[in-house]
Amino acid sequence: MKVGAVIITMGNRPDELRALLDSVAKQDGDRVEVVVVGNGSPVPEVPAGVRTVELPENLGIPGGRNVGIEAFGEAGKDVDILLFLDDDGLLARQDTARLCRQAFAADPELGIISFRIADPDTGETQRRHVPRLRAADPMRSSRVTTFLGGANAVRTKVFAEAGTLPDDFFYAHEETDLAWRALDAGWMIDYRADMVLNHPTTAPSRHAVYHRMVARNRVWLARRNLPAPLVPVYLGVWLLLTLLRRPSRPALRAWFGGFKEGWRTPCGPRRPMKWRTVWRLTRLGRPPVI
């Protein structure tokens, strides 16, 4: 199976990007073809053979990754598998691409693999990086209902059937939007603890737009994908969870601003998932109300 990789960069991590590219080049088996997308910035110097695309403006995470997908042909059809890797990450092992090939070849229903993210110094995996509710044991692999955007592999047939990432989300929840559409199309998602991306421990709230976009995109996610009776339940649960976490007053103000924006602005095409997909998500341990 042909494997490609998409990496988006703001051009501000040249050393980390080069280390990541070196780790991709060292993968066992056939060469992984790489496309680096400069998201509104020039691409730093890269090794020979690495393709680059420089965008005149920052299209956000999903927009930049979608450009990378199309660099491999329509919906990525020129390859069978695409890896999506954060530019400050590093593949910890040389067999990750080979394990991906084996996993997709062995399971024709498998559409997406979420890698384990580990701190390069401590080896620890943050709880939020385990894409399931029972996240206490990051070393346990399992079927899941979503995936990590900067450390994953996708069978490109998923894009052809379920579509690519939602450009307008810009940042936050774009992975869950694609995951729900993929599951609705009949694909499965695995979390694999043995496929590791080393990445420094960070807090998502470091981004200035975090609270607003998390709330706005949560509303868009529900409006786009959930059956109508579940929309208020899902958003009500997340409103309660947000209040229980007791964010700061400025953070809460930004969150409510984004929540209102999510209702007042277009969310893109509405394609509610089938009720059998709701049941599938429930059996996998995460009903689409939380």
PDB file of C-alpha atoms in Angstrom:
ATOM      1  CA  MET A   1       0.000   0.000   0.000  1.00  0.00           C
ATOM      2  CA  LYS A   2       1.309   3.428  -0.938  1.00  0.00           C
ATOM      3  CA  VAL A   3       1.788   5.780   2.003  1.00  0.00           C
ATOM      4  CA  GLY A   4       2.010   9.576   1.922  1.00  0.00           C
ATOM      5  CA  ALA A   5       2.321  12.171   4.672  1.00  0.00           C
ATOM      6  CA  VAL A   6       0.876  15.663   5.081  1.00  0.00           C
ATOM      7  CA  ILE A   7       2.566  18.165   7.383  1.00  0.00           C
ATOM      8  CA  ILE A   8       1.372  21.748   7.782  1.00  0.00           C
ATOM      9  CA  THR A   9       3.682  24.409   9.155  1.00  0.00           C
ATOM     10  CA  MET A  10       3.684  28.081  10.045  1.00  0.00           C
ATOM     11  CA  GLY A  11       7.390  28.183   9.243  1.00  0.00           C
ATOM     12  CA  ASN A  12       8.368  28.901  12.853  1.00  0.00           C
ATOM     13  CA  ARG A  13       9.765  25.463  13.779  1.00  0.00           C
ATOM     14  CA  PRO A  14      12.444  24.721  11.180  1.00  0.00           C
ATOM     15  CA  ASP A  15      14.543  22.478  13.431  1.00  0.00           C
ATOM     16  CA  GLU A  16      11.561  20.445  14.647  1.00  0.00           C
ATOM     17  CA  LEU A  17      10.234  20.146  11.088  1.00  0.00           C
ATOM     18  CA  ARG A  18      13.561  18.840   9.831  1.00  0.00           C
ATOM     19  CA  ALA A  19      13.727  16.272  12.652  1.00  0.00           C
ATOM     20  CA  LEU A  20      10.197  15.101  11.836  1.00  0.00           C
ATOM     21  CA  LEU A  21      11.026  14.777   8.139  1.00  0.00           C
ATOM     22  CA  ASP A  22      14.116  12.765   9.021  1.00  0.00           C
ATOM     23  CA  SER A  23      12.002  10.406  11.152  1.00  0.00           C
ATOM     24  CA  VAL A  24       9.575   9.923   8.248  1.00  0.00           C
ATOM     25  CA  ALA A  25      12.451   9.236   5.835  1.00  0.00           C
ATOM     26  CA  LYS A  26      13.753   6.499   8.171  1.00  0.00           C
ATOM     27  CA  GLN A  27      10.509   4.504   8.071  1.00  0.00           C
ATOM     28  CA  ASP A  28      10.862   0.844   7.153  1.00  0.00           C
ATOM     29  CA  GLY A  29       9.694  -0.328   3.745  1.00  0.00           C
ATOM     30  CA  ASP A  30       8.815   1.703   0.689  1.00  0.00           C
ATOM     31  CA  ARG A  31       9.455   5.444   0.789  1.00  0.00           C
ATOM     32  CA  VAL A  32       6.769   7.656   2.324  1.00  0.00           C
ATOM     33  CA  GLU A  33       6.080  10.569  -0.023  1.00  0.00           C
ATOM     34  CA  VAL A  34       5.773  13.824   1.926  1.00  0.00           C
ATOM     35  CA  VAL A  35       4.011  17.116   1.237  1.00  0.00           C
ATOM     36  CA  VAL A  36       4.709  20.090   3.523  1.00  0.00           C
ATOM     37  CA  VAL A  37       2.113  22.865   3.398  1.00  0.00           C
ATOM     38  CA  GLY A  38       3.189  26.373   4.409  1.00  0.00           C
ATOM     39  CA  ASN A  39      -0.035  27.673   5.964  1.00  0.00           C
ATOM     40  CA  GLY A  40       0.255  31.363   5.145  1.00  0.00           C
ATOM     41  CA  SER A  41       4.034  31.323   5.464  1.00  0.00           C
ATOM     42  CA  PRO A  42       7.094  30.207   3.500  1.00  0.00           C
ATOM     43  CA  VAL A  43       8.200  26.623   4.036  1.00  0.00           C
ATOM     44  CA  PRO A  44      11.659  26.308   5.660  1.00  0.00           C
ATOM     45  CA  GLU A  45      14.345  24.423   3.790  1.00  0.00           C
ATOM     46  CA  VAL A  46      13.423  20.759   3.427  1.00  0.00           C
ATOM     47  CA  PRO A  47      15.325  17.702   2.147  1.00  0.00           C
ATOM     48  CA  ALA A  48      15.363  16.857  -1.544  1.00  0.00           C
ATOM     49  CA  GLY A  49      12.316  14.891  -2.628  1.00  0.00           C
ATOM     50  CA  VAL A  50       9.930  16.546  -0.165  1.00  0.00           C
ATOM     51  CA  ARG A  51       7.204  18.465  -2.000  1.00  0.00           C
ATOM     52  CA  THR A  52       6.046  21.836  -0.703  1.00  0.00           C
ATOM     53  CA  VAL A  53       2.971  24.014  -1.131  1.00  0.00           C
ATOM     54  CA  GLU A  54       2.986  27.615   0.104  1.00  0.00           C
ATOM     55  CA  LEU A  55      -0.405  29.214   0.772  1.00  0.00           C
ATOM     56  CA  PRO A  56      -0.795  33.006   0.641  1.00  0.00           C
ATOM     57  CA  GLU A  57      -2.911  32.992   3.814  1.00  0.00           C
ATOM     58  CA  ASN A  58      -3.477  30.805   6.857  1.00  0.00           C
ATOM     59  CA  LEU A  59      -6.415  28.527   6.053  1.00  0.00           C
ATOM     60  CA  GLY A  60      -6.458  26.991   9.520  1.00  0.00           C
ATOM     61  CA  ILE A  61      -5.637  23.416  10.430  1.00  0.00           C
ATOM     62  CA  PRO A  62      -8.351  21.641   8.419  1.00  0.00           C
ATOM     63  CA  GLY A  63      -7.941  23.951   5.420  1.00  0.00           C
ATOM     64  CA  GLY A  64      -4.181  23.437   5.337  1.00  0.00           C
ATOM     65  CA  ARG A  65      -4.513  19.670   5.668  1.00  0.00           C
ATOM     66  CA  ASN A  66      -7.111  19.558   2.902  1.00  0.00           C
ATOM     67  CA  VAL A  67      -4.650  21.285   0.577  1.00  0.00           C
ATOM     68  CA  GLY A  68      -2.141  18.585   1.501  1.00  0.00           C
ATOM     69  CA  ILE A  69      -4.676  15.862   0.717  1.00  0.00           C
ATOM     70  CA  GLU A  70      -5.363  17.311  -2.739  1.00  0.00           C
ATOM     71  CA  ALA A  71      -1.611  17.428  -3.427  1.00  0.00           C
ATOM     72  CA  PHE A  72      -1.920  13.628  -3.668  1.00  0.00           C
ATOM     73  CA  GLY A  73      -4.686  13.848  -6.257  1.00  0.00           C
ATOM     74  CA  GLU A  74      -8.416  14.254  -5.783  1.00  0.00           C
ATOM     75  CA  ALA A  75      -9.261  13.067  -2.250  1.00  0.00           C
ATOM     76  CA  GLY A  76      -5.674  11.770  -2.017  1.00  0.00           C
ATOM     77  CA  LYS A  77      -6.303   9.006  -4.574  1.00  0.00           C
ATOM     78  CA  ASP A  78      -2.628   8.761  -5.625  1.00  0.00           C
ATOM     79  CA  VAL A  79      -1.832   6.948  -2.361  1.00  0.00           C
ATOM     80  CA  ASP A  80      -3.689   4.411  -0.213  1.00  0.00           C
ATOM     81  CA  ILE A  81      -2.847   5.865   3.200  1.00  0.00           C
ATOM     82  CA  LEU A  82      -2.086   9.400   4.382  1.00  0.00           C
ATOM     83  CA  LEU A  83      -0.284  10.206   7.611  1.00  0.00           C
ATOM     84  CA  PHE A  84      -1.051  13.563   9.272  1.00  0.00           C
ATOM     85  CA  LEU A  85       1.718  14.720  11.591  1.00  0.00           C
ATOM     86  CA  ASP A  86       2.259  17.884  13.663  1.00  0.00           C
ATOM     87  CA  ASP A  87       5.379  19.733  12.560  1.00  0.00           C
ATOM     88  CA  ASP A  88       6.809  19.712  16.108  1.00  0.00           C
ATOM     89  CA  GLY A  89       6.287  15.980  16.481  1.00  0.00           C
ATOM     90  CA  LEU A  90       8.645  13.081  15.795  1.00  0.00           C
ATOM     91  CA  LEU A  91       7.898   9.486  14.860  1.00  0.00           C
ATOM     92  CA  ALA A  92       9.389   7.529  17.750  1.00  0.00           C
ATOM     93  CA  ARG A  93       9.775   4.263  15.857  1.00  0.00           C
ATOM     94  CA  GLN A  94      10.871   3.259  12.376  1.00  0.00           C
ATOM     95  CA  ASP A  95       8.062   0.737  11.885  1.00  0.00           C
ATOM     96  CA  THR A  96       5.059   3.077  12.108  1.00  0.00           C
ATOM     97  CA  ALA A  97       4.390   3.202   8.368  1.00  0.00           C
ATOM     98  CA  ARG A  98       4.800  -0.583   8.138  1.00  0.00           C
ATOM     99  CA  LEU A  99       2.375  -1.111  11.031  1.00  0.00           C
ATOM    100  CA  CYS A 100      -0.120   1.164   9.284  1.00  0.00           C
ATOM    101  CA  ARG A 101       0.134  -0.834   6.063  1.00  0.00           C
ATOM    102  CA  GLN A 102      -0.376  -4.065   7.979  1.00  0.00           C
ATOM    103  CA  ALA A 103      -3.347  -2.739   9.954  1.00  0.00           C
ATOM    104  CA  PHE A 104      -5.225  -1.409   6.944  1.00  0.00           C
ATOM    105  CA  ALA A 105      -4.454  -4.494   4.869  1.00  0.00           C
ATOM    106  CA  ALA A 106      -5.683  -6.827   7.614  1.00  0.00           C
ATOM    107  CA  ASP A 107      -8.942  -4.971   8.340  1.00  0.00           C
ATOM    108  CA  PRO A 108     -10.915  -3.741   5.297  1.00  0.00           C
ATOM    109  CA  GLU A 109     -13.345  -1.859   7.580  1.00  0.00           C
ATOM    110  CA  LEU A 110     -10.562   0.155   9.234  1.00  0.00           C
ATOM    111  CA  GLY A 111     -10.613   3.732   7.983  1.00  0.00           C
ATOM    112  CA  ILE A 112      -8.600   5.781  10.494  1.00  0.00           C
ATOM    113  CA  ILE A 113      -5.831   5.077  13.010  1.00  0.00           C
ATOM    114  CA  SER A 114      -5.129   7.454  15.893  1.00  0.00           C
ATOM    115  CA  PHE A 115      -1.538   7.312  17.155  1.00  0.00           C
ATOM    116  CA  ARG A 116      -0.453   7.626  20.779  1.00  0.00           C
ATOM    117  CA  ILE A 117       1.142  10.989  21.571  1.00  0.00           C
ATOM    118  CA  ALA A 118       3.951  10.819  24.132  1.00  0.00           C
ATOM    119  CA  ASP A 119       6.103  13.514  25.711  1.00  0.00           C
ATOM    120  CA  PRO A 120       9.672  13.018  24.407  1.00  0.00           C
ATOM    121  CA  ASP A 121      11.212  13.621  27.839  1.00  0.00           C
ATOM    122  CA  THR A 122       8.849  11.784  30.190  1.00  0.00           C
ATOM    123  CA  GLY A 123       7.183   9.320  27.830  1.00  0.00           C
ATOM    124  CA  GLU A 124       3.831  10.264  29.371  1.00  0.00           C
ATOM    125  CA  THR A 125       0.613  10.547  27.375  1.00  0.00           C
ATOM    126  CA  GLN A 126      -1.844  13.239  28.413  1.00  0.00           C
ATOM    127  CA  ARG A 127      -5.333  11.986  29.198  1.00  0.00           C
ATOM    128  CA  ARG A 128      -6.833  14.302  26.569  1.00  0.00           C
ATOM    129  CA  HIS A 129      -4.715  12.556  23.933  1.00  0.00           C
ATOM    130  CA  VAL A 130      -6.459   9.220  24.459  1.00  0.00           C
ATOM    131  CA  PRO A 131      -9.567   9.510  22.245  1.00  0.00           C
ATOM    132  CA  ARG A 132     -12.052   7.657  24.454  1.00  0.00           C
ATOM    133  CA  LEU A 133     -13.875   8.231  27.735  1.00  0.00           C
ATOM    134  CA  ARG A 134     -11.943   5.495  29.572  1.00  0.00           C
ATOM    135  CA  ALA A 135      -8.573   7.132  29.129  1.00  0.00           C
ATOM    136  CA  ALA A 136      -6.737   6.029  32.268  1.00  0.00           C
ATOM    137  CA  ASP A 137      -4.587   3.486  30.419  1.00  0.00           C
ATOM    138  CA  PRO A 138      -2.993   5.072  27.321  1.00  0.00           C
ATOM    139  CA  MET A 139      -1.134   1.823  26.601  1.00  0.00           C
ATOM    140  CA  ARG A 140      -4.375  -0.007  25.769  1.00  0.00           C
ATOM    141  CA  SER A 141      -5.300  -0.028  22.103  1.00  0.00           C
ATOM    142  CA  SER A 142      -9.003  -0.116  21.182  1.00  0.00           C
ATOM    143  CA  ARG A 143     -11.733   0.857  18.783  1.00  0.00           C
ATOM    144  CA  VAL A 144     -12.639   4.517  19.297  1.00  0.00           C
ATOM    145  CA  THR A 145     -15.044   7.131  17.947  1.00  0.00           C
ATOM    146  CA  THR A 146     -12.647   9.974  17.115  1.00  0.00           C
ATOM    147  CA  PHE A 147      -8.931  10.555  16.544  1.00  0.00           C
ATOM    148  CA  LEU A 148      -6.057  12.985  17.117  1.00  0.00           C
ATOM    149  CA  GLY A 149      -5.605  15.464  14.277  1.00  0.00           C
ATOM    150  CA  GLY A 150      -1.818  15.782  14.391  1.00  0.00           C
ATOM    151  CA  ALA A 151      -0.948  12.096  14.803  1.00  0.00           C
ATOM    152  CA  ASN A 152      -3.005   9.791  12.639  1.00  0.00           C
ATOM    153  CA  ALA A 153      -3.285   7.743   9.468  1.00  0.00           C
ATOM    154  CA  VAL A 154      -6.311   7.740   7.158  1.00  0.00           C
ATOM    155  CA  ARG A 155      -7.208   5.335   4.376  1.00  0.00           C
ATOM    156  CA  THR A 156      -7.783   7.714   1.461  1.00  0.00           C
ATOM    157  CA  LYS A 157     -10.989   5.911   0.464  1.00  0.00           C
ATOM    158  CA  VAL A 158     -12.487   7.554   3.565  1.00  0.00           C
ATOM    159  CA  PHE A 159     -12.072  10.990   1.986  1.00  0.00           C
ATOM    160  CA  ALA A 160     -13.678   9.802  -1.253  1.00  0.00           C
ATOM    161  CA  GLU A 161     -16.728   8.469   0.623  1.00  0.00           C
ATOM    162  CA  ALA A 162     -17.089  10.764   3.648  1.00  0.00           C
ATOM    163  CA  GLY A 163     -15.431  13.958   2.402  1.00  0.00           C
ATOM    164  CA  THR A 164     -12.432  15.825   3.737  1.00  0.00           C
ATOM    165  CA  LEU A 165     -12.053  18.012   6.834  1.00  0.00           C
ATOM    166  CA  PRO A 166     -14.435  20.981   7.332  1.00  0.00           C
ATOM    167  CA  ASP A 167     -12.444  24.034   6.205  1.00  0.00           C
ATOM    168  CA  ASP A 168     -14.555  26.584   8.077  1.00  0.00           C
ATOM    169  CA  PHE A 169     -13.806  25.051  11.480  1.00  0.00           C
ATOM    170  CA  PHE A 170     -10.264  26.526  11.224  1.00  0.00           C
ATOM    171  CA  TYR A 171      -9.278  25.024  14.596  1.00  0.00           C
ATOM    172  CA  ALA A 172     -10.918  22.483  16.954  1.00  0.00           C
ATOM    173  CA  HIS A 173     -13.282  19.530  16.488  1.00  0.00           C
ATOM    174  CA  GLU A 174     -12.574  19.055  12.781  1.00  0.00           C
ATOM    175  CA  GLU A 175     -11.352  15.521  13.533  1.00  0.00           C
ATOM    176  CA  THR A 176     -14.594  14.533  15.265  1.00  0.00           C
ATOM    177  CA  ASP A 177     -16.604  15.933  12.364  1.00  0.00           C
ATOM    178  CA  LEU A 178     -14.705  13.684   9.935  1.00  0.00           C
ATOM    179  CA  ALA A 179     -14.787  10.747  12.380  1.00  0.00           C
ATOM    180  CA  TRP A 180     -18.570  10.867  12.692  1.00  0.00           C
ATOM    181  CA  ARG A 181     -18.989  11.044   8.913  1.00  0.00           C
ATOM    182  CA  ALA A 182     -16.563   8.159   8.438  1.00  0.00           C
ATOM    183  CA  LEU A 183     -18.377   6.017  11.013  1.00  0.00           C
ATOM    184  CA  ASP A 184     -21.693   6.867   9.352  1.00  0.00           C
ATOM    185  CA  ALA A 185     -20.225   5.633   6.057  1.00  0.00           C
ATOM    186  CA  GLY A 186     -19.344   2.298   7.662  1.00  0.00           C
ATOM    187  CA  TRP A 187     -15.658   2.796   8.514  1.00  0.00           C
ATOM    188  CA  MET A 188     -14.051   2.029  11.873  1.00  0.00           C
ATOM    189  CA  ILE A 189     -11.406   3.919  13.883  1.00  0.00           C
ATOM    190  CA  ASP A 190      -8.634   2.420  15.992  1.00  0.00           C
ATOM    191  CA  TYR A 191      -6.446   3.939  18.697  1.00  0.00           C
ATOM    192  CA  ARG A 192      -3.036   2.238  18.528  1.00  0.00           C
ATOM    193  CA  ALA A 193      -0.724   2.609  21.516  1.00  0.00           C
ATOM    194  CA  ASP A 194       2.180   1.085  19.587  1.00  0.00           C
ATOM    195  CA  MET A 195       2.181   3.814  16.937  1.00  0.00           C
ATOM    196  CA  VAL A 196       3.821   6.742  18.696  1.00  0.00           C
ATOM    197  CA  LEU A 197       4.387  10.400  17.871  1.00  0.00           C
ATOM    198  CA  ASN A 198       6.702  12.137  20.318  1.00  0.00           C
ATOM    199  CA  HIS A 199       5.342  15.621  20.993  1.00  0.00           C
ATOM    200  CA  PRO A 200       6.064  18.144  23.779  1.00  0.00           C
ATOM    201  CA  THR A 201       3.353  18.381  26.432  1.00  0.00           C
ATOM    202  CA  THR A 202       1.231  21.461  25.764  1.00  0.00           C
ATOM    203  CA  ALA A 203      -2.103  22.963  26.804  1.00  0.00           C
ATOM    204  CA  PRO A 204      -4.653  23.622  24.027  1.00  0.00           C
ATOM    205  CA  SER A 205      -5.676  26.850  25.757  1.00  0.00           C
ATOM    206  CA  ARG A 206      -2.325  28.352  24.696  1.00  0.00           C
ATOM    207  CA  HIS A 207      -4.108  29.424  21.501  1.00  0.00           C
ATOM    208  CA  ALA A 208      -5.803  32.824  21.873  1.00  0.00           C
ATOM    209  CA  VAL A 209      -8.881  31.648  19.971  1.00  0.00           C
ATOM    210  CA  TYR A 210      -9.212  28.356  21.850  1.00  0.00           C
ATOM    211  CA  HIS A 211     -12.313  28.982  23.993  1.00  0.00           C
ATOM    212  CA  ARG A 212     -14.310  30.746  21.268  1.00  0.00           C
ATOM    213  CA  MET A 213     -13.594  28.211  18.546  1.00  0.00           C
ATOM    214  CA  VAL A 214     -14.070  25.185  20.788  1.00  0.00           C
ATOM    215  CA  ALA A 215     -17.563  26.425  21.646  1.00  0.00           C
ATOM    216  CA  ARG A 216     -18.491  27.608  18.143  1.00  0.00           C
ATOM    217  CA  ASN A 217     -17.309  24.430  16.472  1.00  0.00           C
ATOM    218  CA  ARG A 218     -19.030  22.260  19.089  1.00  0.00           C
ATOM    219  CA  VAL A 219     -22.330  23.824  18.004  1.00  0.00           C
ATOM    220  CA  TRP A 220     -21.469  23.463  14.321  1.00  0.00           C
ATOM    221  CA  LEU A 221     -20.512  19.822  14.891  1.00  0.00           C
ATOM    222  CA  ALA A 222     -23.908  19.060  16.413  1.00  0.00           C
ATOM    223  CA  ARG A 223     -25.886  21.052  13.849  1.00  0.00           C
ATOM    224  CA  ARG A 224     -24.084  19.354  10.958  1.00  0.00           C
ATOM    225  CA  ASN A 225     -24.069  15.751  12.132  1.00  0.00           C
ATOM    226  CA  LEU A 226     -26.555  14.832  14.848  1.00  0.00           C
ATOM    227  CA  PRO A 227     -30.197  13.788  14.515  1.00  0.00           C
ATOM    228  CA  ALA A 228     -32.357  16.732  15.609  1.00  0.00           C
ATOM    229  CA  PRO A 229     -33.441  15.265  19.003  1.00  0.00           C
ATOM    230  CA  LEU A 230     -29.803  14.810  20.056  1.00  0.00           C
ATOM    231  CA  VAL A 231     -28.601  18.338  19.237  1.00  0.00           C
ATOM    232  CA  PRO A 232     -29.918  20.017  22.426  1.00  0.00           C
ATOM    233  CA  VAL A 233     -28.875  17.032  24.559  1.00  0.00           C
ATOM    234  CA  TYR A 234     -25.298  17.038  23.247  1.00  0.00           C
ATOM    235  CA  LEU A 235     -24.890  20.799  23.602  1.00  0.00           C
ATOM    236  CA  GLY A 236     -26.579  20.840  27.007  1.00  0.00           C
ATOM    237  CA  VAL A 237     -24.145  18.216  28.319  1.00  0.00           C
ATOM    238  CA  TRP A 238     -21.159  20.206  27.055  1.00  0.00           C
ATOM    239  CA  LEU A 239     -22.502  23.437  28.527  1.00  0.00           C
ATOM    240  CA  LEU A 240     -22.794  21.706  31.917  1.00  0.00           C
ATOM    241  CA  LEU A 241     -19.294  20.184  31.651  1.00  0.00           C
ATOM    242  CA  THR A 242     -17.825  23.567  30.760  1.00  0.00           C
ATOM    243  CA  LEU A 243     -19.408  25.198  33.816  1.00  0.00           C
ATOM    244  CA  LEU A 244     -18.261  22.357  36.086  1.00  0.00           C
ATOM    245  CA  ARG A 245     -14.662  22.927  34.965  1.00  0.00           C
ATOM    246  CA  ARG A 246     -14.938  26.478  36.359  1.00  0.00           C
ATOM    247  CA  PRO A 247     -13.023  28.372  33.665  1.00  0.00           C
ATOM    248  CA  SER A 248     -11.857  31.914  34.298  1.00  0.00           C
ATOM    249  CA  ARG A 249     -14.287  34.757  33.682  1.00  0.00           C
ATOM    250  CA  PRO A 250     -12.576  35.852  30.414  1.00  0.00           C
ATOM    251  CA  ALA A 251     -12.471  32.247  29.199  1.00  0.00           C
ATOM    252  CA  LEU A 252     -16.140  31.730  29.998  1.00  0.00           C
ATOM    253  CA  ARG A 253     -17.050  34.988  28.246  1.00  0.00           C
ATOM    254  CA  ALA A 254     -15.165  33.841  25.134  1.00  0.00           C
ATOM    255  CA  TRP A 255     -16.807  30.408  25.341  1.00  0.00           C
ATOM    256  CA  PHE A 256     -20.327  31.850  25.463  1.00  0.00           C
ATOM    257  CA  GLY A 257     -19.460  34.212  22.610  1.00  0.00           C
ATOM    258  CA  GLY A 258     -18.403  31.228  20.511  1.00  0.00           C
ATOM    259  CA  PHE A 259     -21.505  29.265  21.566  1.00  0.00           C
ATOM    260  CA  LYS A 260     -23.755  32.060  20.310  1.00  0.00           C
ATOM    261  CA  GLU A 261     -21.694  32.392  17.132  1.00  0.00           C
ATOM    262  CA  GLY A 262     -22.208  28.685  16.461  1.00  0.00           C
ATOM    263  CA  TRP A 263     -25.975  29.202  16.338  1.00  0.00           C
ATOM    264  CA  ARG A 264     -25.937  32.479  14.402  1.00  0.00           C
ATOM    265  CA  THR A 265     -23.540  31.531  11.600  1.00  0.00           C
ATOM    266  CA  PRO A 266     -23.747  28.942   8.788  1.00  0.00           C
ATOM    267  CA  CYS A 267     -22.349  25.556   9.787  1.00  0.00           C
ATOM    268  CA  GLY A 268     -22.063  24.044   6.318  1.00  0.00           C
ATOM    269  CA  PRO A 269     -24.213  21.240   4.886  1.00  0.00           C
ATOM    270  CA  ARG A 270     -26.325  19.299   7.370  1.00  0.00           C
ATOM    271  CA  ARG A 271     -26.075  15.519   6.982  1.00  0.00           C
ATOM    272  CA  PRO A 272     -27.432  13.945  10.194  1.00  0.00           C
ATOM    273  CA  MET A 273     -26.000  10.530  10.983  1.00  0.00           C
ATOM    274  CA  LYS A 274     -28.181   7.456  10.846  1.00  0.00           C
ATOM    275  CA  TRP A 275     -29.663   6.177  14.088  1.00  0.00           C
ATOM    276  CA  ARG A 276     -27.725   2.940  13.601  1.00  0.00           C
ATOM    277  CA  THR A 277     -24.553   5.080  13.694  1.00  0.00           C
ATOM    278  CA  VAL A 278     -25.743   6.555  16.994  1.00  0.00           C
ATOM    279  CA  TRP A 279     -26.071   2.996  18.286  1.00  0.00           C
ATOM    280  CA  ARG A 280     -22.633   2.086  16.907  1.00  0.00           C
ATOM    281  CA  LEU A 281     -21.068   5.050  18.742  1.00  0.00           C
ATOM    282  CA  THR A 282     -22.877   3.990  21.906  1.00  0.00           C
ATOM    283  CA  ARG A 283     -21.610   0.407  21.648  1.00  0.00           C
ATOM    284  CA  LEU A 284     -18.087   1.757  21.131  1.00  0.00           C
ATOM    285  CA  GLY A 285     -18.360   3.510  24.491  1.00  0.00           C
ATOM    286  CA  ARG A 286     -19.107   7.097  23.518  1.00  0.00           C
ATOM    287  CA  PRO A 287     -22.732   7.912  22.626  1.00  0.00           C
ATOM    288  CA  PRO A 288     -22.910  11.182  20.661  1.00  0.00           C
ATOM    289  CA  VAL A 289     -24.270  13.167  23.568  1.00  0.00           C
ATOM    290  CA  ILE A 290     -20.887  13.582  25.288  1.00  0.00           C
TER     291      ILE A 290
END
